[in-house]
Coordinates of C-alpha atoms in Angstrom, one line a residue:
Chain A
M24 CA -95.7 -39.5 61.8
T25 CA -94.1 -42.9 61.5
N26 CA -92.3 -42.7 64.8
D27 CA -94.7 -42.0 67.6
S28 CA -93.0 -44.5 69.8
V29 CA -90.2 -42.0 70.6
V30 CA -91.1 -38.4 71.2
I31 CA -88.5 -35.8 72.1
K32 CA -89.4 -32.7 73.9
G33 CA -87.2 -29.9 75.2
S34 CA -87.7 -28.7 78.8
R35 CA -85.8 -26.5 81.2
E36 CA -84.4 -29.6 82.9
G37 CA -83.1 -31.1 79.6
I38 CA -84.4 -33.3 76.9
F39 CA -87.5 -35.2 77.6
L40 CA -87.9 -38.6 75.9
H41 CA -91.3 -40.1 76.0
L42 CA -91.0 -43.8 75.1
D43 CA -93.9 -46.0 74.1
P44 CA -94.1 -48.7 76.8
K45 CA -95.7 -51.2 74.4
I46 CA -93.0 -51.9 71.9
E47 CA -90.1 -54.2 72.6
F48 CA -87.0 -52.7 74.2
Q49 CA -84.5 -53.5 71.4
V50 CA -86.8 -52.0 68.8
L51 CA -87.2 -49.0 71.0
K52 CA -83.4 -48.6 71.4
Q53 CA -82.9 -48.7 67.6
K54 CA -85.6 -46.0 67.2
I55 CA -83.9 -43.8 69.8
A56 CA -80.6 -44.3 68.0
A57 CA -82.2 -43.3 64.7
K58 CA -83.7 -40.2 66.2
L59 CA -80.5 -39.1 67.9
A60 CA -78.5 -39.8 64.7
S61 CA -80.9 -37.6 62.7
S62 CA -80.5 -34.7 65.1
K63 CA -76.6 -35.0 64.8
E64 CA -74.7 -32.6 67.1
F65 CA -77.8 -30.5 67.7
L66 CA -78.5 -32.1 71.1
A67 CA -75.0 -32.5 72.2
G68 CA -74.2 -31.9 75.9
A69 CA -77.8 -32.0 77.0
Q70 CA -79.2 -33.9 79.9
V71 CA -81.8 -36.5 79.1
I72 CA -84.9 -37.5 81.1
C73 CA -86.4 -40.8 79.9
D74 CA -90.1 -41.5 80.5
F75 CA -90.7 -45.2 80.2
G76 CA -94.4 -45.0 81.1
S77 CA -95.6 -48.4 82.5
R78 CA -92.7 -50.4 81.0
E79 CA -90.7 -52.6 83.3
I80 CA -87.0 -52.0 82.7
S81 CA -83.9 -53.7 84.0
A82 CA -80.6 -52.3 85.1
E83 CA -79.0 -53.6 81.9
D84 CA -81.5 -51.8 79.7
I85 CA -80.6 -48.6 81.5
T86 CA -76.8 -49.2 81.0
E87 CA -77.4 -49.9 77.3
L88 CA -79.3 -46.6 77.0
E89 CA -76.6 -44.7 78.9
N90 CA -74.0 -46.0 76.5
L91 CA -76.1 -45.0 73.5
F92 CA -76.5 -41.5 74.9
K93 CA -72.7 -41.2 75.5
L94 CA -72.1 -41.9 71.9
H95 CA -74.2 -38.8 71.1
K96 CA -72.5 -36.7 74.0
L97 CA -75.7 -36.9 76.0
Q98 CA -76.0 -37.6 79.7
L99 CA -78.9 -39.6 81.2
K100 CA -80.1 -37.5 84.1
R101 CA -83.2 -39.3 85.3
I102 CA -85.7 -42.0 84.3
N103 CA -89.4 -41.8 85.0
V104 CA -91.6 -44.9 85.3
S105 CA -95.2 -45.1 86.4
R106 CA -96.7 -48.0 88.3
P107 CA -98.2 -50.7 86.2
E108 CA -102.0 -50.5 86.1
P109 CA -103.6 -52.8 88.6
N110 CA -105.2 -55.4 86.4
G111 CA -104.8 -59.1 87.2
R112 CA -101.4 -58.3 88.7
G113 CA -102.4 -59.5 92.1
D114 CA -101.5 -56.2 93.8
E115 CA -105.0 -54.7 94.1
K116 CA -104.9 -55.4 97.8
A117 CA -102.3 -52.7 98.3
K118 CA -104.5 -50.2 96.4
S119 CA -107.8 -50.5 98.3
P120 CA -108.6 -51.5 101.9
K121 CA -109.6 -55.1 102.4
L122 CA -113.3 -55.6 102.8
M123 CA -114.2 -57.2 106.0
E124 CA -116.1 -60.3 106.3
I125 CA -118.3 -60.1 109.3
P126 CA -119.4 -63.4 110.8
Q127 CA -123.2 -63.7 110.9
G128 CA -124.9 -63.6 114.2
Q129 CA -121.9 -62.4 116.1
I130 CA -122.5 -59.4 118.3
H131 CA -119.7 -57.0 118.9
P132 CA -118.9 -56.4 122.6
Y133 CA -119.3 -52.6 122.2
A134 CA -122.7 -52.8 120.5
D135 CA -125.8 -51.7 122.4
E136 CA -128.9 -50.4 120.7
Q137 CA -129.7 -49.9 117.1
T138 CA -128.6 -46.8 115.4
L139 CA -130.2 -45.0 112.5
L140 CA -127.9 -43.0 110.2
I141 CA -129.4 -40.2 108.1
K142 CA -127.2 -38.7 105.6
R143 CA -129.0 -35.5 104.8
T144 CA -130.5 -32.3 106.3
L145 CA -133.9 -32.5 108.0
R146 CA -136.1 -29.6 106.9
S147 CA -139.2 -28.1 108.4
G148 CA -142.0 -30.6 108.7
Q149 CA -139.7 -33.6 108.4
S150 CA -139.8 -35.9 111.4
I151 CA -137.8 -38.9 112.5
S152 CA -138.9 -41.2 115.2
Y153 CA -136.8 -44.2 116.0
D154 CA -136.4 -46.9 118.6
G155 CA -132.7 -46.5 119.1
N156 CA -130.0 -43.9 118.5
V157 CA -130.2 -41.3 115.7
V158 CA -127.2 -39.9 113.9
I159 CA -127.8 -37.0 111.4
L160 CA -125.1 -36.1 108.9
G161 CA -126.5 -32.7 108.1
D162 CA -128.5 -30.0 109.8
V163 CA -131.8 -30.2 111.6
N164 CA -133.7 -27.1 110.7
P165 CA -136.4 -25.3 112.8
G166 CA -139.7 -27.1 112.4
A167 CA -138.0 -30.5 112.0
E168 CA -138.3 -33.0 114.7
I169 CA -136.3 -36.0 116.0
V170 CA -137.7 -38.4 118.5
A171 CA -135.4 -41.2 119.6
S172 CA -135.5 -43.7 122.4
G173 CA -131.7 -43.5 122.6
N174 CA -129.2 -40.7 121.9
V175 CA -129.2 -38.1 119.2
I176 CA -126.1 -37.0 117.5
V177 CA -126.2 -34.2 114.8
M178 CA -123.1 -33.7 112.7
G179 CA -124.3 -30.2 111.8
A180 CA -126.5 -27.5 113.3
L181 CA -129.4 -28.7 115.4
R182 CA -132.1 -26.0 115.3
G183 CA -135.3 -28.0 115.4
V184 CA -137.0 -30.0 118.2
V185 CA -135.2 -33.0 119.6
H186 CA -136.4 -35.6 122.0
A187 CA -133.8 -38.1 123.2
G188 CA -134.6 -41.0 125.6
A189 CA -138.2 -40.6 124.5
T190 CA -139.2 -43.8 126.2
G191 CA -137.9 -42.6 129.5
N192 CA -134.1 -43.2 129.4
Q193 CA -132.7 -40.5 131.6
G194 CA -129.1 -41.3 130.6
S195 CA -129.7 -40.3 126.9
I196 CA -127.6 -37.5 125.5
V197 CA -128.0 -35.0 122.6
T198 CA -124.9 -33.7 120.9
A199 CA -124.5 -31.4 117.9
L200 CA -121.8 -29.4 116.3
R201 CA -124.0 -26.4 116.8
L202 CA -126.6 -27.0 119.5
K203 CA -129.3 -24.4 119.0
P204 CA -132.5 -26.4 119.3
T205 CA -136.0 -24.8 119.3
Q206 CA -136.7 -27.1 122.1
L207 CA -134.7 -29.9 123.7
R208 CA -136.2 -32.8 125.5
I209 CA -134.5 -35.7 127.3
A210 CA -136.8 -38.3 128.8
D211 CA -139.5 -36.4 130.7
Q212 CA -137.6 -33.1 130.8
I213 CA -138.4 -30.2 128.5
T214 CA -136.1 -27.2 128.0
R215 CA -135.8 -24.3 125.6
A216 CA -133.3 -21.4 125.3
P217 CA -134.2 -18.3 127.3
D218 CA -136.1 -15.6 125.2
D219 CA -133.2 -13.1 125.4
D220 CA -130.6 -15.6 124.5
T221 CA -128.6 -14.3 121.6
E222 CA -125.4 -16.2 122.4
E223 CA -124.3 -18.4 119.4
P224 CA -122.2 -21.3 120.4
D225 CA -119.6 -22.1 117.9
V226 CA -118.3 -25.3 119.5
P227 CA -119.8 -28.7 119.7
E228 CA -122.0 -29.1 122.8
I229 CA -123.6 -31.9 124.6
A230 CA -126.9 -32.0 126.5
R231 CA -127.7 -34.5 129.2
I232 CA -129.5 -34.7 132.5
K233 CA -127.4 -33.9 135.5
N234 CA -128.9 -33.9 139.0
G235 CA -132.4 -34.0 137.5
I236 CA -132.0 -31.0 135.1
V237 CA -130.9 -30.8 131.5
T238 CA -127.4 -29.4 131.4
I239 CA -125.6 -28.1 128.2
E240 CA -121.9 -28.2 128.2
R241 CA -119.1 -27.9 125.7
Y242 CA -118.5 -31.4 124.2
V243 CA -115.3 -33.0 125.3
P244 CA -114.5 -36.6 124.2
S245 CA -115.1 -39.0 127.0
E246 CA -111.5 -40.3 127.1
R247 CA -110.1 -36.8 127.7
Q248 CA -112.8 -36.1 130.2
A249 CA -111.7 -39.2 132.1
R250 CA -108.1 -38.2 132.0
A251 CA -109.0 -34.7 133.3
R252 CA -110.6 -36.2 136.4
Chain B
M5 CA -169.8 -17.1 124.9
G6 CA -167.1 -15.8 122.6
E7 CA -167.0 -14.9 119.0
V8 CA -165.2 -17.0 116.4
I9 CA -163.5 -15.1 113.6
V10 CA -161.6 -16.7 110.8
I11 CA -158.9 -14.8 108.9
T12 CA -158.6 -15.9 105.3
S13 CA -157.5 -14.7 101.9
G14 CA -157.3 -17.5 99.3
K15 CA -154.0 -16.2 98.0
G16 CA -150.8 -16.8 100.0
G17 CA -148.5 -14.2 101.2
V18 CA -151.0 -11.4 101.6
G19 CA -150.6 -11.2 105.4
K20 CA -153.1 -13.6 107.0
T21 CA -150.8 -14.7 109.7
T22 CA -149.5 -11.1 110.4
T23 CA -153.1 -9.9 110.6
T24 CA -154.0 -12.8 112.9
A25 CA -151.1 -12.1 115.2
N26 CA -151.8 -8.3 115.3
I27 CA -155.6 -8.6 115.8
G28 CA -155.2 -11.3 118.5
T29 CA -152.5 -9.3 120.3
G30 CA -154.5 -6.1 119.9
L31 CA -157.7 -7.6 121.3
A32 CA -155.7 -9.0 124.2
A33 CA -154.1 -5.5 124.8
L34 CA -157.7 -4.2 125.1
G35 CA -158.2 -6.7 127.9
Y36 CA -160.2 -9.4 126.1
K37 CA -159.5 -13.1 126.6
V38 CA -158.2 -14.2 123.2
V39 CA -157.1 -17.5 121.6
M40 CA -155.4 -17.7 118.2
V41 CA -155.8 -21.0 116.4
D42 CA -153.3 -21.8 113.6
T43 CA -154.9 -24.2 111.2
D44 CA -152.1 -24.1 108.6
I45 CA -151.1 -27.7 109.4
G46 CA -147.8 -28.5 107.8
L47 CA -146.8 -24.9 107.2
R48 CA -147.3 -23.3 110.5
N49 CA -146.1 -19.8 111.0
L50 CA -148.2 -18.1 113.7
D51 CA -146.0 -19.5 116.5
V52 CA -142.9 -18.0 114.8
V53 CA -144.5 -14.6 114.2
M54 CA -145.6 -14.6 117.9
G55 CA -142.2 -15.7 119.1
L56 CA -143.6 -18.8 120.8
E57 CA -142.2 -21.6 118.6
N58 CA -140.0 -22.9 121.3
R59 CA -142.9 -23.5 123.8
I60 CA -144.8 -25.9 121.6
V61 CA -145.2 -29.4 123.0
Y62 CA -148.7 -30.4 121.8
D63 CA -150.6 -29.1 118.8
I64 CA -154.0 -28.9 117.2
V65 CA -153.7 -32.5 115.8
D66 CA -152.9 -33.8 119.2
V67 CA -156.0 -32.1 120.6
A68 CA -158.2 -33.3 117.8
N69 CA -157.0 -36.9 118.1
G70 CA -157.3 -36.8 121.9
N71 CA -153.6 -37.3 122.6
C72 CA -153.8 -34.4 125.1
R73 CA -156.3 -32.1 126.7
L74 CA -157.1 -28.8 125.1
K75 CA -155.6 -26.9 128.0
Q76 CA -152.2 -28.7 127.6
A77 CA -151.9 -27.5 124.0
L78 CA -152.7 -23.9 124.6
I79 CA -149.6 -21.7 124.8
K80 CA -149.7 -18.6 126.9
D81 CA -148.3 -15.5 125.3
K82 CA -145.1 -13.9 126.6
R83 CA -146.7 -10.4 126.9
F84 CA -150.4 -10.9 127.7
E85 CA -151.8 -13.2 130.4
S86 CA -155.1 -13.3 128.5
L87 CA -153.7 -14.3 125.1
F88 CA -153.2 -17.9 124.0
L89 CA -152.1 -19.8 120.9
L90 CA -153.2 -23.2 119.7
P91 CA -150.4 -24.1 117.3
A92 CA -150.7 -26.2 114.2
A93 CA -148.7 -29.4 113.7
Q94 CA -145.8 -29.1 111.4
T95 CA -145.1 -32.7 110.6
K96 CA -148.7 -33.7 109.5
D97 CA -150.9 -32.4 106.7
K98 CA -154.2 -30.7 106.4
N99 CA -156.1 -33.9 106.3
A100 CA -155.0 -34.8 109.9
V101 CA -158.0 -32.9 111.2
S102 CA -161.6 -33.2 110.1
T103 CA -164.2 -30.4 109.9
S104 CA -166.3 -32.0 112.6
Q105 CA -163.2 -32.2 114.9
M106 CA -162.6 -28.5 114.2
K107 CA -166.1 -27.6 115.0
E108 CA -166.0 -29.4 118.3
L109 CA -162.6 -27.8 119.1
V110 CA -163.7 -24.3 118.3
G111 CA -167.0 -24.9 120.2
N112 CA -165.0 -25.7 123.3
L113 CA -162.7 -22.7 122.9
K114 CA -165.4 -20.2 122.6
Q115 CA -166.8 -21.3 126.0
E116 CA -163.6 -20.0 127.5
F117 CA -162.6 -17.0 125.4
D118 CA -164.0 -13.7 124.3
Y119 CA -162.5 -14.1 120.9
V120 CA -161.3 -17.1 118.9
I121 CA -159.2 -15.9 116.0
I122 CA -158.5 -18.6 113.4
D123 CA -155.6 -18.3 111.0
C124 CA -156.6 -19.9 107.8
P125 CA -154.1 -21.5 105.4
A126 CA -153.8 -20.3 101.8
G127 CA -155.9 -22.2 99.3
I128 CA -159.5 -23.4 99.2
E129 CA -158.9 -27.1 100.0
Q130 CA -159.3 -29.1 103.2
G131 CA -157.3 -26.6 105.3
F132 CA -159.6 -23.8 104.3
K133 CA -162.7 -25.9 105.0
N134 CA -161.4 -26.8 108.4
A135 CA -160.6 -23.2 109.2
I136 CA -164.0 -21.9 108.4
A137 CA -165.9 -24.8 109.9
G138 CA -166.6 -23.3 113.3
A139 CA -166.3 -19.7 112.4
E140 CA -169.1 -17.1 112.9
R141 CA -167.5 -14.1 111.2
A142 CA -164.8 -13.8 108.6
I143 CA -162.1 -11.3 107.9
V144 CA -160.8 -11.4 104.3
V145 CA -157.3 -10.1 103.9
T146 CA -156.2 -8.9 100.5
N147 CA -153.5 -6.7 98.8
P148 CA -154.2 -4.0 96.4
E149 CA -153.3 -6.0 93.4
V150 CA -155.5 -7.8 90.9
S151 CA -154.5 -11.4 91.7
A152 CA -155.1 -11.0 95.4
V153 CA -158.4 -9.3 94.8
R154 CA -159.4 -12.0 92.4
D155 CA -158.7 -14.7 95.0
A156 CA -160.4 -12.7 97.7
D157 CA -163.5 -12.5 95.5
R158 CA -163.5 -16.3 95.1
I159 CA -163.1 -16.7 98.9
I160 CA -166.0 -14.3 99.6
G161 CA -168.2 -16.5 97.4
L162 CA -167.1 -19.7 99.2
L163 CA -167.7 -18.1 102.6
E164 CA -171.2 -17.2 101.5
A165 CA -171.8 -20.7 100.4
E166 CA -170.9 -21.8 103.9
Q167 CA -173.4 -19.3 105.4
L168 CA -170.6 -16.9 106.5
H169 CA -172.2 -13.7 105.2
D170 CA -170.9 -10.1 105.2
P171 CA -167.2 -10.8 105.8
M172 CA -165.0 -7.9 106.7
L173 CA -162.1 -6.7 104.5
V174 CA -158.6 -5.8 105.5
I175 CA -156.5 -4.2 102.7
N176 CA -152.9 -5.0 103.5
R177 CA -149.6 -3.6 102.2
L178 CA -151.0 -0.5 100.6
R179 CA -148.4 1.9 99.3
P180 CA -149.9 5.4 99.4
A181 CA -147.2 6.9 97.2
M182 CA -147.9 4.3 94.5
V183 CA -151.6 4.8 94.7
K184 CA -151.1 8.5 94.4
K185 CA -149.2 8.0 91.2
G186 CA -151.9 5.7 89.9
D187 CA -149.5 2.7 89.9
M188 CA -151.5 0.7 92.5
M189 CA -155.1 -0.1 93.0
N190 CA -156.7 2.3 95.5
I191 CA -159.1 1.5 98.3
F192 CA -162.1 2.4 96.1
D193 CA -161.0 0.1 93.3
V194 CA -160.8 -2.8 95.7
E195 CA -164.1 -1.9 97.4
D196 CA -165.8 -1.6 94.0
I197 CA -165.0 -5.2 93.1
L198 CA -165.4 -6.9 96.4
A199 CA -168.3 -4.8 97.8
I200 CA -167.8 -5.7 101.4
K201 CA -167.2 -3.6 104.5
I202 CA -163.6 -2.4 104.9
I203 CA -162.5 -2.6 108.5
G204 CA -158.9 -1.6 107.9
V205 CA -156.3 -0.4 105.4
V206 CA -152.7 -1.3 106.5
P207 CA -149.9 0.4 104.8
E208 CA -146.7 -1.3 103.7
D209 CA -144.4 -0.9 106.6
E210 CA -140.8 -2.1 107.1
A211 CA -141.7 -2.3 110.8
I212 CA -143.7 -5.4 110.0
V213 CA -140.6 -7.2 108.7
V214 CA -138.7 -6.3 111.9
S215 CA -141.6 -7.3 114.2
T216 CA -142.1 -10.6 112.4
N217 CA -138.4 -11.5 112.7
R218 CA -138.4 -10.5 116.4
G219 CA -141.7 -12.3 117.2
E220 CA -143.2 -9.0 118.5
P221 CA -146.5 -8.0 116.8
A222 CA -146.4 -4.5 115.3
V223 CA -149.7 -3.6 116.9
L224 CA -147.7 -3.0 120.1
D225 CA -145.3 -0.6 118.3
M226 CA -146.7 2.9 118.8
A227 CA -144.4 4.4 116.2
S228 CA -145.4 2.0 113.4
K229 CA -148.0 3.1 110.9
A230 CA -149.1 -0.5 110.3
G231 CA -149.3 -0.9 114.0
Q232 CA -151.7 2.1 114.2
A233 CA -153.8 0.6 111.4
Y234 CA -154.1 -2.7 113.2
R235 CA -155.0 -0.9 116.4
N236 CA -157.9 0.7 114.5
V237 CA -158.9 -2.7 113.0
V238 CA -159.0 -4.2 116.5
K239 CA -161.2 -1.3 117.8
R240 CA -163.6 -1.8 114.9
I241 CA -163.8 -5.5 115.6
S242 CA -164.7 -4.8 119.2
G243 CA -167.5 -2.5 118.1
E244 CA -165.9 0.9 118.3
D245 CA -166.5 3.2 115.3
V246 CA -163.1 4.6 114.2
P247 CA -162.6 6.4 110.9
L248 CA -160.1 5.0 108.4
M249 CA -156.8 6.8 108.9
N250 CA -155.3 9.1 106.4
L251 CA -152.4 7.3 104.9
E252 CA -151.3 10.3 102.8
E253 CA -149.9 12.2 105.7
S254 CA -146.9 10.0 105.4
D255 CA -145.4 12.7 103.2
G256 CA -141.8 13.5 103.7
F257 CA -140.5 16.8 105.0
V258 CA -139.9 18.2 101.5
D259 CA -143.5 17.5 100.5
K260 CA -144.7 19.2 103.6
L261 CA -142.5 22.2 102.9
K262 CA -143.8 22.3 99.3
K263 CA -147.4 22.2 100.6
L264 CA -146.6 25.0 103.0
I265 CA -145.2 27.3 100.3
G266 CA -147.9 26.2 97.8
I267 CA -145.8 24.6 95.1
R268 CA -148.3 21.8 94.5

């Protein structure tokens, strides 16, 4: 094939013209003319869809093409262009979020203790103890153990042993998407599910100390809770 | 002064923990004061089989290292006032306890209890050495298959080297139908190789799977064949002489009918 720069394909919508974005427009136009001439009346009356790829085209270019098509009794129906690839064009910013530059030593007003993020499931025999909050992206299986001086948040099923506020913080909480711990401890309180408990919660729940006892409730985001009051 | 019995096998999965749970519960049901000690540190199961997992606060490693008093770590059973469990640690390994610590611990336990039943981990390494450290008698659990019997033989040798002579044998998971067809080793084959006293033959029983999942030892299930076998084991341990039960009467109705009209 000598002429890969112009490829004609039939489709239900009409004739599809794939045009090589790399060659110069005037050359391209001549090649299209040559192709159309060789097909003579065969294509007459059809509608044409031009795919320019990543080529940047002007309104004049389009008019020129339209005139060319008219000569061959064709009608330009649509043109397709793809976005230029982002290399050295100065438009990367629009494609990806800007990375933040965080000033050193500045403490965010919302920040309190340290938080440990664990992006995996804790299995039997695995144990995490941390001076701060612990967040698990995964499950905590029976036989696994989390001990934290702060809060514990499990984005998954919590089935193991958990101890929040292990250094005595009564205000610590434990939340999980499925809160089914073997044993749950907050500060100096120890609880476990009753032996005949077969109820399976399928909503996120939160455990915290209320009036001196560990209470488990359906988790409601704090803003909504405040509004409800 | 109580008696310290270790339950061991060498090979894993033959039913040490199930046997421990059933013997411990069975002895407690007879009115004895019993403590079961799980020495399988890092792979504890006895608490799960007993349905006591969610009561664990302190474990054997805490006791050995003096992080708590022995009494604090003992978990009272749901069913029997006189039955206790000392759980293993799950987040440590077998080397977290030394043999001298084990000896001291077991020595303290036997002051308080009639029976101290020790659940040994599989293998012959540190965990095994710890488990047998304070023991006075041993029960070897095996299955009627060559690999389990081979390991049991090795264990019996190791027990003798530690001055634990004349261990007792429990043959677990026997399938009478397969034995009858000659597809499984029978009691005499096993006895021939190991040459120790058999104190129980426990048939394969689906009730064991159910009881393990529920955390209710089968020994309390009067309808279960395995439960009956364990009740007999318990009686033999406590000194009663009970004949081995006939496992062949587990024939189905059709077989009984055939027997009746003399087809066999």
